[in-house]
XYZ file of C-alpha atoms in Angstrom:
781
model
C 19.379 2.454 7.137
C 17.381 -0.252 5.421
C 14.517 2.184 4.963
C 16.928 4.693 3.480
C 18.286 2.263 0.922
C 14.860 0.968 0.005
C 13.880 4.600 -0.545
C 16.680 4.856 -3.080
C 15.403 1.835 -4.947
C 11.876 3.199 -4.943
C 13.063 6.204 -6.885
C 14.126 4.285 -9.994
C 12.069 2.786 -12.776
C 13.224 -0.783 -12.354
C 10.951 -1.400 -9.384
C 8.626 -4.209 -10.485
C 5.047 -5.012 -9.689
C 6.000 -8.653 -9.743
C 9.376 -10.086 -8.976
C 10.276 -13.516 -10.280
C 12.801 -16.281 -10.525
C 14.078 -18.173 -13.545
C 11.440 -20.671 -14.704
C 12.233 -24.341 -15.019
C 11.819 -26.225 -18.279
C 8.127 -26.625 -19.006
C 6.604 -30.093 -19.533
C 5.376 -30.993 -23.024
C 1.728 -31.164 -21.949
C 0.243 -27.756 -21.234
C -3.293 -28.923 -20.327
C -4.374 -29.780 -16.773
C -4.402 -33.381 -15.604
C -7.301 -34.981 -17.504
C -8.204 -37.421 -14.742
C -8.923 -34.514 -12.411
C -11.225 -32.645 -14.784
C -14.895 -33.438 -15.505
C -16.279 -32.991 -19.016
C -16.723 -29.391 -20.030
C -20.124 -27.800 -20.388
C -21.105 -26.948 -23.966
C -20.537 -23.228 -23.547
C -16.960 -23.528 -22.204
C -13.734 -23.476 -24.226
C -11.068 -26.132 -23.596
C -8.180 -23.850 -24.625
C -6.441 -22.928 -21.363
C -5.770 -19.328 -20.347
C -2.069 -19.261 -19.418
C -1.039 -16.366 -17.180
C 2.590 -15.462 -16.519
C 3.213 -15.083 -12.791
C 6.018 -14.569 -10.318
C 7.300 -17.514 -8.285
C 4.925 -19.051 -5.752
C 5.783 -20.115 -2.209
C 2.887 -22.599 -2.344
C 0.979 -21.252 0.654
C -2.296 -21.526 -1.203
C -4.539 -20.805 1.765
C -7.028 -17.960 2.330
C -5.826 -18.007 5.953
C -2.064 -18.320 5.584
C -1.011 -16.993 2.151
C 1.585 -14.263 2.655
C 2.976 -13.305 -0.757
C 0.862 -11.349 -3.239
C 1.338 -14.144 -5.773
C 0.080 -16.887 -3.457
C -2.826 -14.651 -2.483
C -3.781 -14.222 -6.132
C -3.564 -17.978 -6.653
C -5.987 -18.418 -3.757
C -8.302 -15.589 -4.854
C -9.218 -17.490 -8.018
C -10.875 -20.070 -5.757
C -12.574 -17.691 -3.324
C -15.251 -15.001 -2.990
C -15.083 -12.123 -0.512
C -17.930 -10.596 1.443
C -16.996 -7.077 0.381
C -17.347 -5.872 -3.192
C -15.351 -2.830 -4.304
C -15.424 -0.853 -7.537
C -12.759 0.359 -9.937
C -11.385 2.981 -7.546
C -11.555 0.806 -4.423
C -14.865 2.270 -3.292
C -17.234 -0.002 -1.399
C -20.348 -1.439 -3.042
C -22.573 -1.692 0.023
C -25.599 -3.240 -1.727
C -24.015 -5.875 -3.899
C -26.751 -8.546 -3.703
C -29.117 -6.517 -5.879
C -26.130 -4.651 -7.265
C -25.205 -1.014 -7.770
C -24.425 1.045 -10.857
C -21.354 3.240 -10.373
C -19.675 5.523 -12.877
C -16.008 5.461 -13.760
C -14.407 7.935 -16.187
C -17.773 8.645 -17.788
C -18.949 5.016 -18.076
C -21.499 3.331 -15.809
C -20.741 -0.173 -14.568
C -22.907 -2.669 -12.691
C -21.361 -4.305 -9.621
C -22.706 -7.465 -7.974
C -21.386 -9.558 -5.108
C -22.451 -12.049 -2.468
C -23.254 -9.702 0.429
C -24.832 -6.452 1.504
C -22.787 -4.520 4.054
C -24.226 -1.893 6.368
C -22.070 0.274 8.634
C -23.686 2.352 11.395
C -21.889 4.512 13.917
C -23.628 5.432 17.176
C -21.832 8.588 18.247
C -23.501 8.686 21.671
C -22.388 5.152 22.494
C -19.185 5.498 20.450
C -19.977 2.155 18.863
C -19.890 0.950 15.253
C -22.066 -1.897 14.014
C -21.216 -3.841 10.843
C -24.176 -5.818 9.494
C -23.355 -8.373 6.796
C -26.087 -10.240 4.929
C -25.172 -12.823 2.281
C -27.115 -14.346 -0.575
C -28.769 -17.682 0.171
C -27.735 -19.319 -3.123
C -23.929 -19.105 -3.025
C -22.334 -22.537 -3.289
C -18.797 -23.673 -2.726
C -17.185 -25.529 -5.621
C -18.200 -28.896 -4.145
C -21.889 -27.905 -4.159
C -22.262 -27.133 -0.443
C -24.211 -23.922 0.285
C -22.431 -21.060 2.037
C -24.130 -19.680 5.151
C -23.496 -17.536 8.225
C -21.839 -20.458 10.038
C -19.031 -20.363 7.490
C -18.520 -16.669 8.206
C -18.480 -17.235 11.966
C -15.958 -20.056 11.513
C -13.680 -17.730 9.504
C -13.928 -14.956 12.086
C -12.920 -17.309 14.891
C -9.966 -18.660 12.939
C -8.678 -15.116 12.401
C -9.330 -14.317 16.081
C -7.639 -17.385 17.518
C -4.605 -16.638 19.725
C -2.558 -19.142 17.730
C -3.364 -17.585 14.345
C -0.166 -16.490 12.561
C -1.466 -15.369 9.169
C -1.456 -11.860 7.745
C -5.097 -10.900 8.368
C -5.340 -8.551 11.371
C -9.027 -8.814 12.290
C -8.023 -9.214 15.942
C -6.308 -5.801 15.955
C -9.590 -3.896 15.666
C -11.494 -2.991 18.864
C -14.199 -5.641 18.423
C -16.178 -6.055 21.636
C -14.803 -8.913 23.674
C -11.884 -9.633 21.318
C -9.195 -9.020 23.945
C -11.117 -11.035 26.550
C -11.413 -13.954 24.120
C -7.784 -13.919 23.017
C -6.570 -13.637 26.605
C -9.291 -16.063 27.777
C -10.066 -13.819 30.701
C -13.254 -11.860 31.324
C -11.257 -9.080 32.989
C -8.802 -8.491 30.109
C -10.554 -5.476 28.590
C -11.427 -4.005 31.982
C -7.819 -4.329 33.086
C -6.416 -2.990 29.836
C -3.070 -1.286 30.264
C -3.436 2.492 30.503
C -1.108 4.920 28.701
C 0.210 6.020 32.084
C 1.012 2.440 33.107
C 2.715 1.761 29.803
C 4.735 4.964 30.012
C 5.889 4.088 33.523
C 6.885 0.587 32.430
C 8.835 1.913 29.456
C 10.742 4.271 31.767
C 11.448 1.572 34.375
C 11.117 -1.833 32.703
C 11.029 -5.006 34.748
C 13.643 -7.708 34.248
C 11.333 -9.597 31.898
C 10.744 -6.445 29.846
C 14.464 -5.657 29.639
C 15.159 -9.211 28.545
C 12.599 -8.830 25.804
C 14.150 -5.541 24.662
C 17.623 -7.124 24.554
C 16.247 -10.076 22.602
C 14.413 -7.746 20.230
C 17.592 -5.764 19.518
C 19.583 -8.953 18.971
C 16.982 -10.360 16.575
C 16.905 -7.177 14.485
C 20.683 -6.959 14.245
C 20.977 -10.655 13.396
C 18.445 -10.158 10.637
C 20.343 -7.102 9.430
C 23.535 -9.115 9.070
C 21.708 -11.452 6.682
C 20.402 -8.414 4.827
C 23.888 -6.886 4.591
C 25.225 -10.140 3.127
C 22.556 -10.011 0.431
C 23.782 -6.612 -0.807
C 26.995 -7.928 -2.330
C 26.682 -8.255 -6.080
C 23.748 -5.845 -6.249
C 24.820 -2.768 -8.263
C 22.331 -0.587 -6.378
C 24.483 -0.963 -3.245
C 27.920 -0.845 -4.864
C 28.749 2.436 -3.116
C 28.733 0.563 0.191
C 29.990 -2.880 -0.812
C 32.962 -1.491 -2.738
C 34.170 0.399 0.334
C 33.381 -2.379 2.817
C 34.309 -5.631 1.115
C 33.382 -7.800 4.109
C 29.851 -8.006 5.477
C 31.028 -7.707 9.088
C 32.593 -4.335 8.360
C 29.583 -3.054 6.460
C 27.351 -4.131 9.357
C 29.615 -2.191 11.715
C 29.407 0.854 9.455
C 25.608 0.738 9.434
C 25.020 -0.162 13.068
C 28.129 0.288 15.200
C 27.658 2.934 17.919
C 31.043 2.639 19.669
C 33.296 5.116 17.849
C 36.399 3.293 19.082
C 35.277 -0.118 17.815
C 37.331 -1.461 14.897
C 35.590 -4.361 13.189
C 38.507 -4.863 10.795
C 40.585 -6.049 13.746
C 38.050 -8.796 14.486
C 38.254 -11.886 12.285
C 34.951 -13.540 13.134
C 31.725 -12.284 11.617
C 29.828 -13.857 14.513
C 31.997 -11.968 16.998
C 31.406 -8.643 15.272
C 27.664 -9.270 15.429
C 27.908 -10.192 19.114
C 30.001 -7.098 19.828
C 27.502 -4.781 18.135
C 24.616 -6.452 19.969
C 26.469 -5.805 23.239
C 26.950 -2.152 22.265
C 23.175 -1.697 22.169
C 22.071 -3.901 25.060
C 18.368 -3.083 25.395
C 18.671 0.304 23.634
C 16.007 -0.227 20.965
C 15.620 3.538 20.505
C 19.146 4.034 19.171
C 18.626 0.977 16.995
C 15.501 2.651 15.647
C 17.525 5.719 14.689
C 20.083 3.660 12.794
C 17.498 1.357 11.234
C 14.705 3.754 10.360
C 15.835 7.262 11.210
C 13.779 7.749 14.369
C 13.896 6.745 18.036
C 10.235 5.846 17.765
C 10.694 3.551 14.747
C 10.327 0.364 16.823
C 8.066 1.906 19.454
C 4.943 0.045 18.335
C 6.734 -3.317 18.473
C 8.365 -2.763 21.848
C 5.440 -1.035 23.506
C 3.112 -3.749 22.237
C 5.085 -6.502 23.957
C 5.672 -4.485 27.132
C 1.931 -3.838 27.253
C 1.277 -7.568 26.820
C 3.657 -8.375 29.692
C 1.912 -5.831 31.903
C -1.497 -7.237 31.010
C -0.416 -10.801 31.783
C 0.813 -9.653 35.181
C -2.498 -7.910 35.920
C -4.605 -10.838 34.735
C -2.632 -13.305 36.827
C -3.676 -11.341 39.910
C -7.317 -10.921 38.834
C -10.389 -13.080 39.439
C -11.443 -13.155 35.755
C -13.194 -16.184 34.291
C -12.660 -18.072 31.026
C -14.156 -16.591 27.861
C -15.390 -18.925 25.112
C -16.852 -16.457 22.623
C -16.393 -12.950 21.255
C -19.088 -10.601 22.474
C -19.021 -8.391 19.387
C -19.404 -11.166 16.775
C -22.977 -12.449 16.446
C -24.861 -14.775 14.108
C -28.284 -13.219 13.494
C -29.607 -15.798 11.023
C -28.326 -18.353 8.534
C -27.532 -15.480 6.142
C -26.694 -12.626 8.483
C -23.932 -11.752 10.941
C -23.091 -8.690 13.003
C -19.810 -7.280 14.257
C -19.578 -4.475 16.819
C -16.512 -2.362 17.531
C -15.728 0.478 19.881
C -15.282 3.824 18.162
C -15.181 4.276 14.410
C -12.355 3.471 12.019
C -13.064 4.090 8.343
C -10.538 1.440 7.314
C -11.978 -1.320 9.528
C -14.669 -2.315 7.048
C -12.015 -3.447 4.558
C -10.875 -6.106 7.045
C -14.083 -6.958 8.898
C -16.145 -7.329 5.723
C -13.212 -7.978 3.409
C -12.561 -11.598 4.322
C -12.803 -14.385 1.781
C -15.352 -16.908 3.070
C -13.629 -20.286 3.228
C -15.825 -23.370 3.741
C -15.970 -24.672 7.299
C -16.794 -28.208 6.165
C -13.472 -28.334 4.272
C -11.085 -26.345 6.465
C -12.685 -27.101 9.815
C -15.059 -29.693 11.254
C -18.838 -29.533 11.184
C -18.878 -31.986 14.117
C -17.008 -29.405 16.190
C -19.369 -26.539 15.322
C -22.292 -25.611 17.575
C -22.870 -21.863 17.659
C -25.294 -21.985 20.589
C -22.791 -23.939 22.675
C -19.780 -21.789 21.777
C -18.112 -24.304 19.450
C -16.738 -22.861 16.220
C -15.462 -25.666 14.004
C -12.006 -26.342 15.447
C -10.205 -26.767 18.731
C -9.353 -23.405 20.171
C -5.625 -22.766 20.009
C -5.084 -25.562 17.462
C -5.229 -24.560 13.799
C -3.257 -27.575 12.560
C -6.234 -28.972 10.685
C -6.691 -25.712 8.806
C -2.973 -25.430 8.134
C -2.985 -28.954 6.669
C -5.104 -27.673 3.758
C -2.621 -24.906 2.899
C -1.456 -26.547 -0.336
C -4.947 -27.150 -1.742
C -7.426 -24.243 -1.518
C -11.176 -24.611 -1.874
C -13.917 -22.018 -1.936
C -16.767 -20.477 -3.914
C -14.657 -18.603 -6.484
C -14.771 -18.882 -10.276
C -12.161 -21.641 -10.445
C -11.333 -24.890 -8.659
C -7.742 -25.662 -7.736
C -6.473 -28.846 -9.394
C -2.774 -29.002 -8.571
C 0.581 -27.236 -8.508
C 3.065 -29.034 -10.749
C 6.310 -28.034 -12.446
C 5.919 -24.396 -11.420
C 2.397 -24.150 -12.817
C -0.849 -23.833 -10.843
C -3.663 -25.641 -12.664
C -7.347 -24.766 -12.323
C -10.657 -25.808 -13.819
C -13.892 -23.829 -14.029
C -16.277 -23.947 -11.059
C -19.659 -24.975 -12.408
C -21.256 -23.754 -9.152
C -19.892 -20.193 -9.319
C -22.641 -17.756 -8.335
C -22.095 -15.617 -11.454
C -22.155 -18.655 -13.741
C -19.577 -21.172 -14.873
C -16.588 -19.421 -16.504
C -16.483 -19.569 -20.305
C -12.825 -20.596 -20.230
C -12.706 -24.047 -18.679
C -9.005 -24.299 -17.886
C -6.658 -21.719 -16.377
C -2.975 -21.892 -15.532
C -0.695 -19.587 -13.549
C 2.776 -20.212 -14.947
C 5.896 -18.996 -13.143
C 7.647 -16.465 -15.375
C 10.316 -13.883 -14.648
C 9.448 -10.223 -15.053
C 11.971 -9.902 -17.869
C 10.348 -12.745 -19.812
C 6.717 -11.675 -19.518
C 6.457 -9.325 -22.503
C 8.346 -11.724 -24.780
C 6.188 -14.556 -23.454
C 2.977 -12.856 -24.535
C 4.493 -11.579 -27.774
C 5.676 -15.039 -28.851
C 2.693 -17.036 -27.603
C 4.249 -18.797 -24.592
C 1.734 -17.152 -22.257
C -1.522 -15.279 -22.846
C -1.540 -12.643 -20.103
C 0.936 -11.078 -17.672
C 1.607 -8.163 -15.289
C 5.150 -6.973 -16.094
C 6.632 -3.904 -14.450
C 6.005 -0.572 -16.144
C 8.896 1.446 -17.506
C 9.831 3.273 -20.679
C 11.990 0.320 -21.726
C 9.122 -2.123 -21.155
C 6.740 -0.022 -23.223
C 9.296 0.133 -26.015
C 9.728 -3.642 -25.841
C 6.040 -4.475 -26.077
C 5.519 -1.974 -28.903
C 8.229 -3.751 -30.906
C 6.026 -6.858 -31.138
C 3.098 -4.990 -32.675
C 3.100 -4.271 -36.398
C 1.745 -0.772 -35.731
C 4.494 0.008 -33.217
C 1.920 0.935 -30.591
C 1.051 -0.372 -27.109
C -2.182 -1.831 -28.468
C -1.699 -3.945 -31.551
C -1.963 -7.328 -33.214
C 0.384 -9.244 -30.883
C -0.010 -7.468 -27.542
C -2.745 -5.333 -26.025
C -1.360 -3.351 -23.089
C -3.357 -1.790 -20.274
C -1.609 0.748 -18.063
C -2.539 0.398 -14.399
C -1.771 3.032 -11.793
C 0.831 2.096 -9.218
C -0.363 2.288 -5.606
C 1.485 5.507 -4.786
C 2.706 8.766 -6.335
C 5.710 11.073 -6.613
C 5.947 14.594 -5.255
C 8.166 17.591 -4.475
C 7.907 18.749 -0.877
C 8.526 22.152 0.749
C 9.118 22.492 4.495
C 6.863 25.221 5.924
C 9.152 25.570 8.943
C 12.165 26.596 6.862
C 10.542 28.204 3.829
C 8.484 31.041 5.260
C 8.370 34.744 6.038
C 9.094 36.092 9.550
C 9.002 32.574 11.024
C 5.238 32.366 10.431
C 4.603 29.225 8.298
C 0.827 29.753 8.151
C 0.837 33.385 7.015
C -0.367 34.395 3.559
C 3.080 35.819 2.840
C 4.665 32.434 3.615
C 2.126 30.601 1.479
C 2.804 32.989 -1.398
C 6.534 32.396 -1.072
C 6.080 28.627 -1.363
C 3.518 28.950 -4.165
C 6.011 30.977 -6.157
C 8.313 27.954 -6.267
C 5.416 25.521 -6.672
C 4.120 27.374 -9.732
C 7.451 27.045 -11.514
C 7.914 23.404 -10.483
C 4.424 22.532 -11.710
C 4.815 23.949 -15.207
C 7.925 21.846 -15.884
C 6.331 18.534 -14.892
C 4.884 17.459 -18.253
C 8.087 17.362 -20.294
C 10.222 15.955 -17.455
C 7.890 13.083 -16.581
C 7.283 12.196 -20.235
C 11.021 12.186 -20.886
C 11.778 9.949 -17.904
C 8.827 7.568 -17.970
C 7.229 7.923 -21.397
C 3.901 6.066 -21.356
C 4.784 4.552 -17.968
C 3.673 7.575 -15.931
C 1.430 10.625 -16.052
C 1.347 13.984 -14.278
C -1.115 14.328 -11.375
C -2.592 17.480 -9.899
C -3.568 16.558 -6.345
C -1.430 15.069 -3.544
C -3.154 11.686 -3.667
C -2.679 8.608 -5.833
C -5.053 8.280 -8.765
C -5.727 4.775 -7.472
C -7.873 6.174 -4.664
C -11.629 6.603 -4.888
C -11.065 9.934 -3.124
C -8.793 11.277 -5.879
C -10.424 14.187 -7.735
C -11.200 13.323 -11.351
C -11.144 15.707 -14.300
C -14.931 15.486 -14.570
C -15.414 16.536 -10.924
C -16.555 20.091 -10.119
C -13.655 22.275 -9.028
C -10.926 20.097 -10.569
C -7.904 22.186 -11.574
C -4.336 21.834 -12.784
C -2.061 22.196 -9.760
C -0.733 25.721 -9.244
C -2.324 27.087 -12.407
C -3.662 30.328 -10.895
C -1.752 33.499 -10.082
C -1.641 35.396 -6.810
C -4.935 37.117 -7.658
C -6.671 33.843 -8.439
C -6.682 34.300 -12.208
C -5.766 31.467 -14.644
C -2.090 31.590 -15.611
C -2.414 29.678 -18.881
C -4.608 29.796 -21.950
C -5.473 26.942 -24.303
C -3.467 28.376 -27.197
C -0.188 28.568 -25.254
C 2.723 26.398 -26.383
C 5.297 25.099 -23.892
C 7.610 28.120 -24.010
C 4.674 30.465 -23.526
C 3.650 28.516 -20.432
C 7.165 28.659 -18.999
C 7.234 32.440 -19.398
C 3.753 32.766 -17.915
C 4.753 30.641 -14.923
C 7.785 32.810 -14.213
C 5.637 35.927 -14.383
C 3.098 34.346 -12.014
C 5.897 33.305 -9.648
C 7.113 36.896 -9.678
C 3.664 37.965 -8.473
C 3.736 35.458 -5.624
C 7.221 36.549 -4.510
C 6.179 40.195 -4.583
C 3.141 39.380 -2.436
C 5.485 37.567 -0.043
C 7.450 40.800 0.444
C 10.421 40.351 -1.906
C 12.058 43.475 -3.394
C 12.170 43.605 -7.203
C 14.440 45.736 -9.398
C 12.608 46.665 -12.591
C 15.824 47.661 -14.356
C 17.475 44.267 -13.990
C 14.240 42.322 -13.909
C 15.388 40.467 -10.809
C 14.635 40.248 -7.106
C 17.289 41.909 -4.989
C 16.198 41.295 -1.405
C 14.103 38.818 0.544
C 11.688 39.651 3.364
C 12.544 38.841 6.976
C 13.006 35.105 7.516
C 13.082 34.319 3.789
C 15.945 34.041 1.302
C 16.898 34.556 -2.324
C 18.370 31.061 -2.358
C 16.874 27.693 -1.378
C 18.101 24.119 -1.589
C 16.206 21.116 -2.921
C 17.480 17.586 -2.238
C 16.838 14.962 -4.917
C 18.088 11.402 -4.277
C 19.254 10.768 -7.835
C 22.414 8.771 -7.024
C 24.577 11.813 -7.752
C 23.968 11.431 -11.501
C 20.522 12.991 -11.975
C 18.724 9.645 -12.274
C 15.355 10.624 -10.840
C 11.985 11.439 -12.440
C 11.899 14.880 -10.798
C 15.483 15.877 -11.611
C 14.593 17.515 -14.937
C 11.750 19.410 -13.250
C 14.229 20.907 -10.818
C 16.914 21.603 -13.428
C 14.450 23.438 -15.674
C 12.973 25.281 -12.687
C 16.456 26.380 -11.640
C 16.916 27.982 -15.053
C 13.502 29.671 -14.932
C 14.013 31.072 -11.437
C 17.462 32.426 -12.265
C 15.781 34.793 -14.719
C 14.186 36.657 -11.816
C 17.088 36.470 -9.380
C 16.020 33.432 -7.349
C 18.604 30.686 -6.864
C 17.551 27.066 -6.588
C 20.447 24.889 -5.459
C 20.033 21.252 -6.460
C 21.652 18.794 -4.048
C 21.916 15.386 -5.702
C 23.750 13.228 -3.141
C 25.187 9.858 -4.087
C 24.072 8.689 -0.650
C 20.348 9.123 0.060
C 21.183 9.218 3.783
C 21.800 12.914 3.207
C 18.109 13.378 2.508
C 16.886 11.224 5.387
C 19.274 12.787 7.883
C 18.152 16.250 6.825
C 14.482 15.307 7.093
C 15.027 13.808 10.526
C 16.862 16.938 11.668
C 14.020 19.051 10.256
C 16.503 21.327 8.532
C 15.362 20.482 5.016
C 13.948 23.166 2.742
C 12.738 21.278 -0.326
C 13.000 17.640 -1.375
C 11.659 14.985 -3.732
C 10.227 11.594 -2.800
C 7.285 9.262 -3.353
C 4.470 8.095 -1.108
C 3.045 4.603 -0.978
C -0.755 4.440 -0.739
C -3.425 2.213 0.777
C -7.001 1.520 -0.247
C -8.303 3.927 2.397
C -7.230 7.553 1.820
C -6.801 8.534 5.476
C -4.548 11.626 5.615
C -3.860 11.658 9.366
C -0.382 10.155 9.394
C 1.117 12.532 6.829
C -0.789 15.800 7.161
C -2.210 16.122 10.682
C -0.396 18.798 12.675
C 0.315 16.430 15.581
C 2.608 14.444 13.297
C 4.931 17.332 12.486
C 8.611 16.874 13.164
C 9.541 16.608 16.840
C 5.978 16.730 18.176
C 5.842 13.146 19.431
C 3.643 11.814 16.642
C 4.631 9.808 13.580
C 7.109 12.475 12.371
C 5.740 11.764 8.878
C 4.526 15.336 8.363
C 7.813 16.551 6.901
C 5.946 19.482 5.354
C 5.230 20.744 8.888
C 1.831 21.870 7.727
C -0.263 22.852 10.753
C -3.708 24.042 9.806
C -6.708 23.700 12.149
C -9.134 23.459 9.215
C -7.054 20.669 7.720
C -6.888 18.835 11.050
C -10.663 19.092 11.393
C -11.273 17.826 7.867
C -8.968 14.844 8.432
C -10.737 13.872 11.649
C -14.218 14.492 10.203
C -13.457 12.168 7.277
C -12.422 9.428 9.710
C -15.786 9.555 11.457
C -17.976 8.692 8.490
C -18.567 5.636 6.346
C -20.313 7.727 3.661
C -17.897 7.591 0.735
C -19.330 10.580 -1.123
C -19.194 12.671 2.037
C -15.627 11.596 2.718
C -14.586 12.339 -0.866
C -15.926 15.874 -0.518
C -14.109 16.353 2.778
C -10.861 15.008 1.339
C -11.150 17.381 -1.632
C -11.296 20.254 0.876
C -8.276 18.842 2.685
C -6.279 18.414 -0.527
C -7.065 21.996 -1.524
C -5.745 23.206 1.848
C -2.480 21.312 1.312
C -2.095 22.906 -2.116
C -2.970 26.342 -0.750
C -0.131 26.019 1.748
C 2.223 25.356 -1.169
C 4.016 22.574 0.698
C 3.542 19.763 -1.807
C 3.685 19.655 -5.584
C 2.262 16.362 -6.896
C 4.420 15.232 -9.794
C 3.679 11.814 -11.234
C 1.549 8.693 -11.080
C 3.640 5.738 -12.201
C 2.081 2.958 -14.247
C 2.276 -0.794 -14.106
C 1.271 -3.041 -16.996
C -1.346 -5.675 -17.736
C -0.772 -7.219 -21.157
C -2.910 -9.606 -23.190
C -2.489 -11.659 -26.361
C -5.283 -10.619 -28.754
C -4.349 -13.574 -30.966
C -5.524 -16.041 -28.323
C -7.848 -14.044 -26.029
C -11.162 -12.605 -27.235
C -10.519 -9.058 -26.035
C -14.220 -8.166 -26.211
C -14.751 -10.514 -23.254
C -12.048 -9.036 -20.986
C -13.329 -6.814 -18.177
C -13.060 -3.190 -19.353
C -11.320 -0.289 -17.619
C -8.808 -2.329 -15.629
C -7.413 -0.354 -12.661
C -5.268 -0.943 -9.607
C -8.334 -2.197 -7.737
C -10.185 -3.767 -10.663
C -7.877 -6.369 -12.147
C -8.031 -8.895 -14.961
C -9.469 -11.457 -12.523
C -12.679 -9.447 -12.186
C -15.526 -10.657 -14.433
C -13.278 -13.619 -15.181
C -16.310 -15.792 -15.859
C -16.917 -13.856 -19.090
C -13.390 -14.135 -20.532
C -13.193 -16.345 -23.617
C -10.277 -17.833 -25.516
C -10.266 -17.871 -29.308
C-alpha cells in the first residue's frame, strides 16, 4: 500500500529533487571562521560561494552518510577512484585523461585512477585493476597510496559496517569467508534447494525471525499512517478514517470480522493486526507492495544466514583474516577479483571515495603483509567518531557546521589545483525559498525542483522574462527516470498470440496515435520542465540513443509499410490526421474489418476488440502528464471506430491491483532509473507476470532476441558495445508496441550571474555531471 501511494505522489509535478525544512535565522557574519582559515593564495577570491541546500543530518562521513545532502557535503572533501562523464559513462583511463563527446562538443576528463576490467569467461572470473596517480595528496599534505584504498575496502567489508555502501554484496573472492570468519563459509554456501526447503519448513528460530519481521514492518507502518494526517495527498483516506488505528486496519487488517473501531487502544489494534499475520510475511508483502514476493529478498536473506550459521557451527573451518579477492599489487595499484561478471559492480568496486587511513584509522594498526588493515576488526568506533568532520583529497576542506551552514575553505593540495573560490558554504534552504534566494541575492546557487510553476517563478526575476537572464541563469537537468504509456501484450493481441505480427500491428496502431499527441500534452503540463523522449530509457543514461546517433528516430513515426508518416512541412493538425491514417493501416494489417462508407472499423479479429481501457492514476480529476495524450487519442481513435476508455480512478490501488492481477490492457506510469542501464528486471521474459521472477515485466513482452540482447549486454564492460546492444533491445521493445515513452522530467540548477562568473562554471551540466564538477575553476565576481 505504501508503494501504491508513493506511486501516486510520483505522478505529480510537486515531487522535489531536494526536500527541505524551514531555515533558522542566519547569523550576521556570512564568512567562515577566520581563525580556522589560512591566508588565501593570490589567485583565489575571498567572496564565498553560498549554495542553497536541503537540511543536513550531519553525518558528514564518506563511510556513514546516508542522505543525498550529507553525501554531497562529504563529496566536496573527497575524490573517488572512478571518473564518469556527462552521461554516467566510465572514463577508464583518467590519469592521462580521455576526450569524450557530448551533444556535439568534446570534453576532456581527468581523474586520479585508471580502471581496467577483464572478464575471463573460461574461469567465470572478473578482475578489476585500479592504478592511482602517485601525486594525489589529502588536504593535510599526506600522499594517497594503495594502503588507503585497502583500508577503505576493509572498512566497507567489515561485518560491523552499517553504512550504505554495499561492496560486501558482490561476489568478491573470499568475502563471505572473511565476513563469517570461517574458511568453509563459501564452500558451505546455502544452496537454492536448501533455502527452498527451509522456507517451506522453517525452524523455530526462522519462524521467530519471520514473526519479528512482520511485527517490525507493521509497527513502522503505524508510524507512517500517523504521518499521513494533514497531508492533502492522502485526504481520501484520512477523511474516511479519522483515527490512525482504523486507517492501519483498513490498509493491513486481514480478518474480515475484525472491527478496529470497537477497540480503544491504538497499541491493541497494532497488536491484534500483528497477531492476524503471525509469521505470514507473504500476505504482508501483498498488502504492503502488491506481491507475495515483495519481502522475499529480506526474509530469504536472513533464513539463508541462519542456515549458514548452523552449517558453519558444525564445520571444521578456520579463522579468516583477509579477503582473498582484494590484493595490493604496489603502492599505487590494487586488484579486486569477483566470480562471474556484473556490469554494475564497477560502479561500487571502483566508485569508492578514498578516505585517508591516517585520519579515519590508525597507521600503527596497519600492516598489509601481516593482515592488519588500520582498525580492529569488528570495531569501527574510531571511524564513526570522525563522522561530524570529514577529511579527504577533494577540492575543499571542511571547516565546521554552524547555524545550519556547512563552511569550507579551498584545499591548496587538490590534485587539479587550488580552487579559485576560497570559501564555500552550503546553507540550509527550503525548496520553496531557493529561487527567491538566488533572485534576491541571499544565495548564489541552488537545485530547486522543476515544475512549470518554478520555471515561471524564476523567469519573473529576469528582466527578459526568460529562464536565462540578468538575475538567474537556469540549467535544466534530466530527472533520473521517465514517463511512459504501457500496453499489455497478454491482453492486447490477436488470437492469443502476443508475439505475432498481427498483435504487434494492433498495439502499434494505438502507439502511433498516442505518440503524435505527446508534444502538446507534455508542453501543456510541464512547460519547460519536461521534454518528449523517443526511446524507453531515461535521457540520463549513457545508453540512451541521441539525435546524432545513426538510426535515431521519432517513436512510432513509420507506417505499417515502414514509410515515414510525417513530413517537415506538416503542422500539428496535419500530423494528427496522418497518425490516424497510419493507425488505420496497422489495424487493417492486424485483421480488423473496415467499412469504407462510414470510414470506421466494424469488427475486430479473433482475440482482439474494438474497445480497450487505459488506466491513468490522475486522482480522478485528470491531473497527470499523460492524461491529455489519452484524451486527445480517444478523440482521434473515435474517428475510425476504435473506442479508448479512460479509467481515471481516485484511488491508484485500482491500477496496482489490475497490474498484479495481470488483467490490465493499457496504463500510464513512470520508471525510476539507475546509472547502469540493465534491462533485465523490466523486460526479460522470465520477469513476466506470474512466472516467478520480479513480476516487473507488466508488458509481458517475451522475445528470445530481446532476452539474448539483455544477457549479452550484462556480460561486457565495453560501453560502446553495450550501447549498441541496448539500442537493438530498445528497438525490439518499440517493435512490440508495448511501451510508448512519453516524457523526461527536468530538475533545476540555478545560478546568480550577478555574483558568479558564469564563464567559469562547468558547461553542459547533466544528471551525472553536476555543478560540483570542475569546481576548482569556478570564480566569484
